[in-house]
Short mmCIF file of C-alpha atoms and ligand atoms in Angstrom, two decimals:
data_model
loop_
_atom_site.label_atom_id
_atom_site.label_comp_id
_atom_site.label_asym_id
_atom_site.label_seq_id
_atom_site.Cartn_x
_atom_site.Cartn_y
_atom_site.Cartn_z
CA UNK S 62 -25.36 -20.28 1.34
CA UNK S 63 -22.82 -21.32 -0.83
CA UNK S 64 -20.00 -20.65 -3.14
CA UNK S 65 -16.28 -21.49 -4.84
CA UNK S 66 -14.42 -18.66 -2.83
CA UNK S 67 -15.34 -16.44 0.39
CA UNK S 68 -13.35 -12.87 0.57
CA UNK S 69 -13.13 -11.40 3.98
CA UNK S 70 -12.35 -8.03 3.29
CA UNK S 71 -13.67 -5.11 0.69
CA UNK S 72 -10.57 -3.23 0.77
CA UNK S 73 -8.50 -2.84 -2.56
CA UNK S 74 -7.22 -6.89 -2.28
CA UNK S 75 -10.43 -8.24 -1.84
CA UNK S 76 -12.35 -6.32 -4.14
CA UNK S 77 -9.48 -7.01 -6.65
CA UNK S 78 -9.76 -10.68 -5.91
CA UNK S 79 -13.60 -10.19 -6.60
CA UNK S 80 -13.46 -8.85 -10.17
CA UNK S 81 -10.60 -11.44 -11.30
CA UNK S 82 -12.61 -14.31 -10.34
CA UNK S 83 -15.59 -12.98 -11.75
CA UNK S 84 -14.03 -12.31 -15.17
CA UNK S 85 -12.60 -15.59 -15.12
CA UNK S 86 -16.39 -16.97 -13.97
CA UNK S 87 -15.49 -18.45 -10.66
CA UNK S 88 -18.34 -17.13 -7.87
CA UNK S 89 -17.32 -15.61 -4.97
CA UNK S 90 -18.85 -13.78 -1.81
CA UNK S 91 -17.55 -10.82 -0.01
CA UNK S 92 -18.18 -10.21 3.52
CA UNK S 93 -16.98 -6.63 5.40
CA UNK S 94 -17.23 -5.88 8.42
CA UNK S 95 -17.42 -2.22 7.49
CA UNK S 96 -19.56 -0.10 5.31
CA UNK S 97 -19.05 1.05 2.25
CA UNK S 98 -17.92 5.12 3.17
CA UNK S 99 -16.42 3.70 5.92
CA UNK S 100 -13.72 1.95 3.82
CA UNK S 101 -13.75 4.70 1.05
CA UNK S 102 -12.89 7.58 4.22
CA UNK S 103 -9.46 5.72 4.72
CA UNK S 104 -7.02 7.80 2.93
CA UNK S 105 -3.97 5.26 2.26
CA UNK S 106 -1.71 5.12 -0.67
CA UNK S 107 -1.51 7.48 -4.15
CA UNK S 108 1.30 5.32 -6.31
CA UNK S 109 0.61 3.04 -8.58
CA UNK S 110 3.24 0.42 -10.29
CA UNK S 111 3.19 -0.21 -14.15
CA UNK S 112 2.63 -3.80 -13.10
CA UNK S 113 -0.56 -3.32 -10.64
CA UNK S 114 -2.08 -1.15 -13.71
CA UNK S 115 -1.71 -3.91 -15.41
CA UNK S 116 -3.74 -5.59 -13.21
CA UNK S 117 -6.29 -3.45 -12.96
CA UNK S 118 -6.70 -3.06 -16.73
CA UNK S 119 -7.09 -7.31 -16.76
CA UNK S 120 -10.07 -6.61 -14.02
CA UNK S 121 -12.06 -3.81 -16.49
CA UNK S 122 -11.38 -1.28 -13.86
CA UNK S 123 -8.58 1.03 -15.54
CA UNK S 124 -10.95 3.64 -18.14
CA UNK S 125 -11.62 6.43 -15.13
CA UNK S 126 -8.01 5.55 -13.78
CA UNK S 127 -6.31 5.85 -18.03
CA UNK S 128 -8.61 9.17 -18.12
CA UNK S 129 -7.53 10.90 -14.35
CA UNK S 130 -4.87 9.69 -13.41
CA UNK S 131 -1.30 11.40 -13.36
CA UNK S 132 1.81 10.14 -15.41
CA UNK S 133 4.72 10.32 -13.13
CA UNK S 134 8.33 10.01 -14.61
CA UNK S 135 10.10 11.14 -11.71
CA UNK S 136 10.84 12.60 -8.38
CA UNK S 137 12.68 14.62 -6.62
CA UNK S 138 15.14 13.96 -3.60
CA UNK S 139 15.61 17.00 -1.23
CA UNK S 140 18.51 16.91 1.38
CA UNK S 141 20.76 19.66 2.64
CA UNK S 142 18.00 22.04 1.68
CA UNK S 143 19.00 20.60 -2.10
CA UNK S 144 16.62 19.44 -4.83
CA UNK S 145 17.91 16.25 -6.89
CA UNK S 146 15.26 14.84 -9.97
CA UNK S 147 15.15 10.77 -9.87
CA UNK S 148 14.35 10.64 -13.33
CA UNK S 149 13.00 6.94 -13.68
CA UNK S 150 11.79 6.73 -17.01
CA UNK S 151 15.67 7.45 -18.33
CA UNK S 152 16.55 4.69 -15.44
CA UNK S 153 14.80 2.60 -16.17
CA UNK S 154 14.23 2.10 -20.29
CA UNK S 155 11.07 4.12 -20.16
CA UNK S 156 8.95 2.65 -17.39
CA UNK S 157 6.80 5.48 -15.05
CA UNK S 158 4.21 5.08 -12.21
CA UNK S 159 0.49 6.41 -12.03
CA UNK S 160 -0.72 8.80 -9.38
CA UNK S 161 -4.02 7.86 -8.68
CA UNK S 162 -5.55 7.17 -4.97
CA UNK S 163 -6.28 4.08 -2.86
CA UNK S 164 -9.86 5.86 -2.74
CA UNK S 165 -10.69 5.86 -6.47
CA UNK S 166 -9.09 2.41 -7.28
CA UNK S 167 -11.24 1.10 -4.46
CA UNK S 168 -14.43 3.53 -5.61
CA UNK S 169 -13.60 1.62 -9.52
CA UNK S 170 -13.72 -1.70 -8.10
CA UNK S 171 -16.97 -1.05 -5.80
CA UNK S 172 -19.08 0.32 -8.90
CA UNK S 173 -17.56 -2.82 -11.40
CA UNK S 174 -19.11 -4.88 -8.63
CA UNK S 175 -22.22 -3.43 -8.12
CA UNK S 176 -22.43 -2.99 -12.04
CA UNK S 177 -21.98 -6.96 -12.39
CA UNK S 178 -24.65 -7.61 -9.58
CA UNK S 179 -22.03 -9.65 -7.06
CA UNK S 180 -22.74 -10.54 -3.31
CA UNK S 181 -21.02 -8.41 -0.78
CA UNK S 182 -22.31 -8.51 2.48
CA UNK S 183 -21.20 -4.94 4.21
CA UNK S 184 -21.26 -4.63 8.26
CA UNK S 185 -21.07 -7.56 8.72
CA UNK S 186 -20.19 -8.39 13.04
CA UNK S 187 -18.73 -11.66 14.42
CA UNK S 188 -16.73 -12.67 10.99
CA UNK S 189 -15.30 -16.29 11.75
CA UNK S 190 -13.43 -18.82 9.17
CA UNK S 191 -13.72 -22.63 10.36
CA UNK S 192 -12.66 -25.85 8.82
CA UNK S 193 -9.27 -24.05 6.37
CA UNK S 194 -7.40 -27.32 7.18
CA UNK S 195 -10.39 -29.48 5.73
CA UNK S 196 -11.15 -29.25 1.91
CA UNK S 197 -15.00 -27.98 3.45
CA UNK S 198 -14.28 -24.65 5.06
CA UNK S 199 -16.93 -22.35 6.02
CA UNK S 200 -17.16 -18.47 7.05
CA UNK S 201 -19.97 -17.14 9.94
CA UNK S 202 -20.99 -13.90 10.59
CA UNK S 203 -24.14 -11.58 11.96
CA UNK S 204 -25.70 -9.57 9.46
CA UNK S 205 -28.97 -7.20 10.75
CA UNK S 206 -28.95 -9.35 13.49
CA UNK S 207 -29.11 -12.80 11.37
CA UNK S 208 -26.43 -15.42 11.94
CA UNK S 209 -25.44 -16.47 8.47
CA UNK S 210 -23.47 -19.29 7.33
CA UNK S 211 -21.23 -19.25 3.74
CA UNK S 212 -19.85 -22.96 2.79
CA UNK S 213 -16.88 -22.74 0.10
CA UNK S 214 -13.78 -24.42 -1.39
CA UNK S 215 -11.53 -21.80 -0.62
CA UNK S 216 -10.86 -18.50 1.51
CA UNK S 217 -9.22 -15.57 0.60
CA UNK S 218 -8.13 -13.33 3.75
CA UNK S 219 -7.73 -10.00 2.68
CA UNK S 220 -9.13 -8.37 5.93
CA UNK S 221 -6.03 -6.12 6.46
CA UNK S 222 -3.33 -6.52 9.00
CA UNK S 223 -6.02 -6.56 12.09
CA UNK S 224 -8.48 -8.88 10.18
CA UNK S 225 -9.47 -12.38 11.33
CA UNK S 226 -7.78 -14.52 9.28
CA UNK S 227 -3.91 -14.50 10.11
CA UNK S 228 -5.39 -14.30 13.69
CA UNK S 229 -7.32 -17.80 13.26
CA UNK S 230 -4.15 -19.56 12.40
CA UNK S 231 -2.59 -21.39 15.20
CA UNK S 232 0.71 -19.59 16.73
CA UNK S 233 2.68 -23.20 15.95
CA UNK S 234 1.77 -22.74 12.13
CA UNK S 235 2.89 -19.31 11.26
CA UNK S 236 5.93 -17.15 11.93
CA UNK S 237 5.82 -13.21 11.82
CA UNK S 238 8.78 -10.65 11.14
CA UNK S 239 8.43 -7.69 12.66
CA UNK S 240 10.34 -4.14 12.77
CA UNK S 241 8.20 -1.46 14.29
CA UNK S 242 9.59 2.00 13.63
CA UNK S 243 10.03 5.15 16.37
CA UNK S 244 7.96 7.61 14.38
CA UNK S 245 5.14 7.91 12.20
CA UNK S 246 3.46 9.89 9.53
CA UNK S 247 1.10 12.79 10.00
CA UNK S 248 -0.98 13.10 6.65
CA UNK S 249 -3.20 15.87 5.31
CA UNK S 250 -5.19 15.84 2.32
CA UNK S 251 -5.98 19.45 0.99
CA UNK S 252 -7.73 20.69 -2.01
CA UNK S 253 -4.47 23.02 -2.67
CA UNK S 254 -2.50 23.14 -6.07
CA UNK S 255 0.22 20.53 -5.22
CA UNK S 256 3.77 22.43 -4.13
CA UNK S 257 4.97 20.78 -7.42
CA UNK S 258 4.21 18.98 -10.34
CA UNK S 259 6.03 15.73 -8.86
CA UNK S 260 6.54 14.32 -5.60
CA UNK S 261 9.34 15.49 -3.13
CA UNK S 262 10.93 12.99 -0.82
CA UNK S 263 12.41 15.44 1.82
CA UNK S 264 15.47 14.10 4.23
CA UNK S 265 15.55 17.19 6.43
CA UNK S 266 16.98 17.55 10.06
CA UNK S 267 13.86 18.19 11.49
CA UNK S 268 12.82 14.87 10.25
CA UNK S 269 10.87 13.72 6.64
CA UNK S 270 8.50 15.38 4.63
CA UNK S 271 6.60 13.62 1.24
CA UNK S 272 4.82 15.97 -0.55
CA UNK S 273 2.64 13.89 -2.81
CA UNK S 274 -0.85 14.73 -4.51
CA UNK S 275 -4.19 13.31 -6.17
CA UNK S 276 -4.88 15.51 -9.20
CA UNK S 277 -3.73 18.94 -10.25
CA UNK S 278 -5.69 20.49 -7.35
CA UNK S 279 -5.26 17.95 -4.35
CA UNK S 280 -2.80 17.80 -2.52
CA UNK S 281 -1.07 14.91 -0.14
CA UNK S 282 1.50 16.04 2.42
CA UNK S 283 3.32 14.22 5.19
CA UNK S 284 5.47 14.90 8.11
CA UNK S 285 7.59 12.15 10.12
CA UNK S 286 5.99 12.62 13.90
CA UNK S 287 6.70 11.55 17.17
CA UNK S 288 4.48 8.61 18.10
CA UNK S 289 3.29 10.16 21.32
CA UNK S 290 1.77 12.97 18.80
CA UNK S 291 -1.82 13.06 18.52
CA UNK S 292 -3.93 14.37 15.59
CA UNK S 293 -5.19 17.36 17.77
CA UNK S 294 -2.11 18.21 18.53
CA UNK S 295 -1.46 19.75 14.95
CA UNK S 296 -3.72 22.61 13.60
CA UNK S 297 -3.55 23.03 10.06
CA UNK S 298 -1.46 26.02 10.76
CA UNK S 299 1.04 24.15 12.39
CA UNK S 300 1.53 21.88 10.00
CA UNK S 301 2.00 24.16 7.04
CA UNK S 302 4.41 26.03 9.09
CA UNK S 303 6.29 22.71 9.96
CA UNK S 304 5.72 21.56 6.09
CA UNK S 305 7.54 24.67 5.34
CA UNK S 306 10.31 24.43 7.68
CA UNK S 307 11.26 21.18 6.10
CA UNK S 308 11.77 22.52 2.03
CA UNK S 309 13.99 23.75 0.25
CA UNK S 310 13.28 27.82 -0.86
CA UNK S 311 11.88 27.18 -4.22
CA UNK S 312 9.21 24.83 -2.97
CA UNK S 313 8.37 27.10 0.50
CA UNK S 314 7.78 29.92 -2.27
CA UNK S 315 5.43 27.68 -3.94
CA UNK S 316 3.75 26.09 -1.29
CA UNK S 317 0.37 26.88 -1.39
CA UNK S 318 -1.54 26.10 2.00
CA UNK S 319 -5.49 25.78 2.79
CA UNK S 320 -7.95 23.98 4.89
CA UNK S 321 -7.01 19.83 5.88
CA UNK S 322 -9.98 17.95 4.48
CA UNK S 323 -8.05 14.93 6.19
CA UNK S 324 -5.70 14.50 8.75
CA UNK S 325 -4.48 11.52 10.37
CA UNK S 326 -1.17 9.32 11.67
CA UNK S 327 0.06 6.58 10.66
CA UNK S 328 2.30 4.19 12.41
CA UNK S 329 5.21 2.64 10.57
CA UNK S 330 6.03 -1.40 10.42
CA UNK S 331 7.64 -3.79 8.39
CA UNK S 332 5.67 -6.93 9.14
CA UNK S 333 5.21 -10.19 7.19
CA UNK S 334 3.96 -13.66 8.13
CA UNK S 335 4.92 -16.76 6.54
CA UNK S 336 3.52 -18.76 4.88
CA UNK S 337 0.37 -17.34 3.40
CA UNK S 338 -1.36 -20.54 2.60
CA UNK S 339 -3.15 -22.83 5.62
CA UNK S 340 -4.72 -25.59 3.63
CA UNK S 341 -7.66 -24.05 1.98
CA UNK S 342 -7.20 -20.06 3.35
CA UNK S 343 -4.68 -18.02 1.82
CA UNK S 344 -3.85 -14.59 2.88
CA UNK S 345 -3.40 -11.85 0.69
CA UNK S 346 -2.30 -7.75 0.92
CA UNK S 347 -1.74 -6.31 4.34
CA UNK S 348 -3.00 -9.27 6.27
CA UNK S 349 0.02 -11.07 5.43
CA UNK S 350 2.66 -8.07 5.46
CA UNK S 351 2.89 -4.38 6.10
CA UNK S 352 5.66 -1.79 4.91
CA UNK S 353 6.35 1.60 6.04
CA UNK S 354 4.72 3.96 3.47
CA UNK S 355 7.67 5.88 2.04
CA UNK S 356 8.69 3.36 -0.92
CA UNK S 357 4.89 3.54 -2.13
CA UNK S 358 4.88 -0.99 -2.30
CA UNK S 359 1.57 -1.60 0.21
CA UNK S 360 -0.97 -1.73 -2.21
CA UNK S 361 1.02 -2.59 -5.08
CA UNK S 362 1.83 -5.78 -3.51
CA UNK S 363 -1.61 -6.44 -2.34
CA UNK S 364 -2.22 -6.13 -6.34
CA UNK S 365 0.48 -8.80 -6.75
CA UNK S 366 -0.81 -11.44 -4.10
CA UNK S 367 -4.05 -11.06 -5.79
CA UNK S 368 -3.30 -11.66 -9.35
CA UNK S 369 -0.98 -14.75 -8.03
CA UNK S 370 -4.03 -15.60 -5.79
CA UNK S 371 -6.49 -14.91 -8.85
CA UNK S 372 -4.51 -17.49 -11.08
CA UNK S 373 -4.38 -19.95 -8.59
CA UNK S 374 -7.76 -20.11 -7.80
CA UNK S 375 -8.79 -20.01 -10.98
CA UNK S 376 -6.38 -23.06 -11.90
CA UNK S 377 -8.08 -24.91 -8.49
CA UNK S 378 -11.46 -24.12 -9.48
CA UNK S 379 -11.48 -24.06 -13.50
CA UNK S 380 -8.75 -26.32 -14.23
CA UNK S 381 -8.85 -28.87 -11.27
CA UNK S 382 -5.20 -28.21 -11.17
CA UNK S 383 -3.01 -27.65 -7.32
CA UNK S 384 -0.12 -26.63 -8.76
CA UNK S 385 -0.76 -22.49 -8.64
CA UNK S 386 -2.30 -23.25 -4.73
CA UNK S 387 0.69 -24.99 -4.38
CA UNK S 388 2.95 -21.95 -5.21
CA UNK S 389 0.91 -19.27 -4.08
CA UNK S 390 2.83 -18.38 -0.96
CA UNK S 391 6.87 -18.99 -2.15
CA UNK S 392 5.88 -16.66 -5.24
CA UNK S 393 4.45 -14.24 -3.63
CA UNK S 394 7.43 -14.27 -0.88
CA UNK S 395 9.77 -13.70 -3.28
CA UNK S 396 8.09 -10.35 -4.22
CA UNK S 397 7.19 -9.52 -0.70
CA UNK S 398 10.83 -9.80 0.86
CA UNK S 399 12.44 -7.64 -2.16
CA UNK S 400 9.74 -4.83 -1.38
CA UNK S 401 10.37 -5.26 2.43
CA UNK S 402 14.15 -4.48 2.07
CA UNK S 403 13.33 -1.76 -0.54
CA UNK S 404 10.74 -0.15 2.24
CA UNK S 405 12.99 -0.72 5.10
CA UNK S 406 15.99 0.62 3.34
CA UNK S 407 14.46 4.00 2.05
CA UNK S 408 12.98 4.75 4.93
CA UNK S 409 15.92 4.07 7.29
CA UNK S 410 17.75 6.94 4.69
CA UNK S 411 15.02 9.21 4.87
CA UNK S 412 14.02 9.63 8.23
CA UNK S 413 15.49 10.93 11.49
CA UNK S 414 15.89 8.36 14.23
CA UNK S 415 16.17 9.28 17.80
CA UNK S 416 19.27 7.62 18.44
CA UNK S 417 21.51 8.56 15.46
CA UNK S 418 22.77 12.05 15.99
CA UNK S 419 24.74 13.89 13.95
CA UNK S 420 26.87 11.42 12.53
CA UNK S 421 23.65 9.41 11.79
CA UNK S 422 22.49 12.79 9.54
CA UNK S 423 25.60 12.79 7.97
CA UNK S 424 25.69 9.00 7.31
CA UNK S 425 22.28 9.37 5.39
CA UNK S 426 23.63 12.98 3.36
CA UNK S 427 26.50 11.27 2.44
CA UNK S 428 24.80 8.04 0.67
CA UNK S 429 22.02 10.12 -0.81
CA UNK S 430 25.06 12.40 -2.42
CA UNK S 431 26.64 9.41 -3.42
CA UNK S 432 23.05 7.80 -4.95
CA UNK S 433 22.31 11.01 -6.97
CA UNK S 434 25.70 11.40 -8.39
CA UNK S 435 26.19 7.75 -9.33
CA UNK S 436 24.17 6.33 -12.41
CA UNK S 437 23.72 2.78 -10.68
CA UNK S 438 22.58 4.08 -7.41
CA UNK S 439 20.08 6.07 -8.73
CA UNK S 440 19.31 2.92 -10.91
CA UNK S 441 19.28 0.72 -7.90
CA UNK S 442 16.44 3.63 -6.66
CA UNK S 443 14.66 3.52 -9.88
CA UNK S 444 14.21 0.38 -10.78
CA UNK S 445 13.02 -0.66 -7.21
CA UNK S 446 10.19 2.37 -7.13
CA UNK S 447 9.14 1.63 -10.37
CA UNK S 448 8.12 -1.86 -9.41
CA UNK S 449 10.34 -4.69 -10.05
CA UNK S 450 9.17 -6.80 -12.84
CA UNK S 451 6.46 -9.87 -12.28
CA UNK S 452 9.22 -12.69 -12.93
CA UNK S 453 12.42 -10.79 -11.30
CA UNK S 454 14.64 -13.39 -10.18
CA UNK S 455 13.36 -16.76 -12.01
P1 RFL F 91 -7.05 -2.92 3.76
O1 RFL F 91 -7.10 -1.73 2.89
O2 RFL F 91 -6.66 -2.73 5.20
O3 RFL F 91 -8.49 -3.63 3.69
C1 RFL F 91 -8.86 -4.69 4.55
C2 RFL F 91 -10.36 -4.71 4.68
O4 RFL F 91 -10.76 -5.79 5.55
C3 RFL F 91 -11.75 -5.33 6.44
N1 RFL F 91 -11.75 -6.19 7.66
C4 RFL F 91 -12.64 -7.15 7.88
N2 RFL F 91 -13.68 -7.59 7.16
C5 RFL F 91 -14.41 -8.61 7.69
N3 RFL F 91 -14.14 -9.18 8.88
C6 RFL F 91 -13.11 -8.77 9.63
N4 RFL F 91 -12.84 -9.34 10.82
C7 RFL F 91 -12.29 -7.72 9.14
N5 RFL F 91 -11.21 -7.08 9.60
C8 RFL F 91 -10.89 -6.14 8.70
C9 RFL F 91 -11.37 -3.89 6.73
O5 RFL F 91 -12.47 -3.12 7.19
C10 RFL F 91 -10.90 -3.44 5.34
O6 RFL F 91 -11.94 -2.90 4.56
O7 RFL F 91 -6.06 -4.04 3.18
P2 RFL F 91 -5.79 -4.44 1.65
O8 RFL F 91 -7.07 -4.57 0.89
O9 RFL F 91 -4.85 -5.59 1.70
O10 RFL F 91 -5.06 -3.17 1.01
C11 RFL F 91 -3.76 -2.80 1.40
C12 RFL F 91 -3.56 -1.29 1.26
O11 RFL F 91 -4.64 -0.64 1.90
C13 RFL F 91 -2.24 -0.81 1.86
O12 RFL F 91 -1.19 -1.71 1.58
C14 RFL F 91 -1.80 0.57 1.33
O13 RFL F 91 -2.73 1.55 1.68
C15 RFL F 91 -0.42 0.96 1.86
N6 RFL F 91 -0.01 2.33 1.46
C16 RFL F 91 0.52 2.57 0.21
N7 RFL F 91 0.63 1.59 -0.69
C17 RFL F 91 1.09 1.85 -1.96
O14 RFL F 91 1.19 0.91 -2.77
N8 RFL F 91 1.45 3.11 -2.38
C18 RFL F 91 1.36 4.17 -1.53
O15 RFL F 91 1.63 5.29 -1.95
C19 RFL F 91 0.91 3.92 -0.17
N9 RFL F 91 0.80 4.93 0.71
C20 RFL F 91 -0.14 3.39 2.38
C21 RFL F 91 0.29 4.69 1.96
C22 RFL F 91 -0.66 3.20 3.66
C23 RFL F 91 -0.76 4.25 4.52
N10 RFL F 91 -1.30 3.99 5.81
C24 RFL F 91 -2.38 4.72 6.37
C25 RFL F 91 -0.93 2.78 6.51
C26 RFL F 91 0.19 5.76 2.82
C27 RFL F 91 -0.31 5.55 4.11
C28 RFL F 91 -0.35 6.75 5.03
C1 PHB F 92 0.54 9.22 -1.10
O1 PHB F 92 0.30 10.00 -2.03
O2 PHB F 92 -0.28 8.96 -0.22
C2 PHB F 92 1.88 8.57 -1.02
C3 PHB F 92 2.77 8.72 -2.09
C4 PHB F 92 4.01 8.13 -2.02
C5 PHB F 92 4.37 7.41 -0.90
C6 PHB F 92 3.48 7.24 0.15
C7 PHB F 92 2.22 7.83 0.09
O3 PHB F 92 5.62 6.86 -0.83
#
């Protein structure tokens, strides 16, 4: 077989990458080493940037996401068992993010690309890339038991932060940043009315709390947990009373609790490799970098590696031109690190470590006092949830 670009990985990057090249007629193949439920069970992010909508809208995939999903244009901060509204549109001249799940992006994408009749080979075992420093790389997998062999100009490695491709680069050719954090995130997905009509970020002593959503009558909740917690640990009763435990009055009062259709943990990791170009394989979304969940960036800069990726490919393959491949990774760097900081930072404010005590609690009460009452430090909050813009900085 052949074709201009293989894409290992049918999460929301790859499947991105998919329907950009398509619309811009360059073939490409997807291979998965999942199937198809498989990836749409993984319940992952809800927040959507102004920018990655705008992405989405370029790939055809936005009318289901214009017609269901949520305008947010703001959010609330609780600490000291206080409510404070972030109000970004007034922040930030009128800008706003989109609640709408990982799920039904990636649910968009899968139908576009069914609808358009693309390649995409699903559980597929023994994924390898060969040849990325040659201009004739290759991709090998099993498929229903048949070895199969893809030939292509270029790869795209959006296989996730355990995928195949950052792990086929040689040590001496890549460095990796890593923080790995003390906690992580119990979530639970209920079909609930949401506690409120935007999302709470809670500091509390007992540790954080996110009460998020997916529609008027779905509900997202999280808890910061020990990482020796495990999922069985924590009926559904127990983690409505904890949920509780950690708002403020008005919101216990409104709480309305029901049956998890999900539940799962989550660790948390800031993580990025550089560079994210080897010769003819590029990396893209969480194979390249992670960031702990509570600034809402992981899938919005997957988004942004892909339409850089997109361009640059299409440049290569349309245009016979290097310079996008030549830019790919320092562009989307840029981006990356700012998010990074922005992910680190809020969550280090948010969350209760075990080593900072009560000073540490009063550290984080103090700067969030100081960020709600001070117009540039909620702007500083604003603008970098919102989603800074495509050419910050150049
Ligand atoms: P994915 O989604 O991990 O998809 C990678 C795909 O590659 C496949 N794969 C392979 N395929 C072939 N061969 C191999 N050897 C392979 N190895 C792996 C996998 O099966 C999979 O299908 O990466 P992608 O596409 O880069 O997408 C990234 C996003 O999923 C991720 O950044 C976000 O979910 C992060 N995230 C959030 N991001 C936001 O922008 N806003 C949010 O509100 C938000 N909330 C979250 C989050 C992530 C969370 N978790 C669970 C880490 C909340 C949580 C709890
Ligand atoms: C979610 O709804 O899953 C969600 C929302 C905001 C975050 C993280 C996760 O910061």
């Amino acid at each position: 077989m052949r074709t201009q670009v293989v894409i290992v990985g049918a999460g929301p990057s790859g499947l991105l990458l998919g329907q950009l090249l398509h619309k811009a007629g360059v073939d490409a193949i997807i291979v998965e080493r999942q199937s198809p439920d498989y990836v749409l069970g993984r319940i992952r992010a809800g927040v959507l940037e102004q920018v990655t909508l705008d992405v989405l809208a370029q790939a055809g995939v936005d009318e289901r996401l214009n017609k269901e999903g949520l305008v947010h244009t703001g959010f609330d901060l609780l600490f000291k068992g206080q409510r404070h509204r972030i109000d970004l549109s007034a922040l930030t001249h009128g800008k706003k993010v989109m609640v709408y799940g990982q799920t039904e992006v990636t649910r968009d994408l899968m139908s576009a690309r069914q609808a358009a009749g693309l390649t995409t080979f699903y559980e597929a075992a023994d994924v390898h890339i060969h040849g990325f420093d040659s201009a004739k790389p290759s991709v090998t997998f099993t498929k229903d038991g048949q070895q199969q062999t893809v030939h292509c100009d270029f790869i795209a490695g959006c296989d996730g932060f355990h995928g195949v491709c950052r792990a086929s680069v040689p040590k001496s050719s890549i460095q990796e940043f890593e923080r790995v954090y003390p906690f992580g995130w119990l979530g639970v997905l209920s079909d609930t009315r949401p506690v409120h009509e935007e999302l709470i970020y809670v500091n509390s002593t007992r540790g954080f709390a996110l009460c998020s959503q997916r529609s008027h009558s779905r509900s997202r909740y999280y808890l910061q947990v020990p990482l020796t917690d495990k999922v069985e640990d924590w009926s559904d009763e127990a983690f409505w009373t904890e949920l509780r435990n950690r708002l403020d009055p008005a919101a216990r009062e409104q709480l309305v609790t029901g049956a998890s259709i999900e539940k799962s943990i989550a660790p948390l990791r800031s993580f990025v490799a550089e560079p994210m170009r080897f010769g003819t394989l590029f990396l893209a979304g969480d194979a390249a970098h992670i960031v702990p969940p509570t600034g809402a960036k992981g899938l919005n800069l997957a988004a942004t590696d892909v339409k850089y990726l997109s361009d640059a490919l299409v440049e290569a393959c349309v245009e016979k031109s290097r310079a996008g491949i030549d830019h790919y990774s320092e562009r989307c760097l840029a981006r990356i690190w700012r998010a990074e900081r922005f992910s680190w930072w809020f969550t280090s404010l948010m969350h209760r470590f075990p080593d900072q005590g009560e000073i540490g609690q009063k550290f984080q009460e103090a700067e969030l006092d100081y960020l709600i009452h001070s117009e540039s430090g909620s702007r500083t909050i604003a603008e970098n949830y919102v989603g800074l813009p495509l050419n910050f900085g150049e």
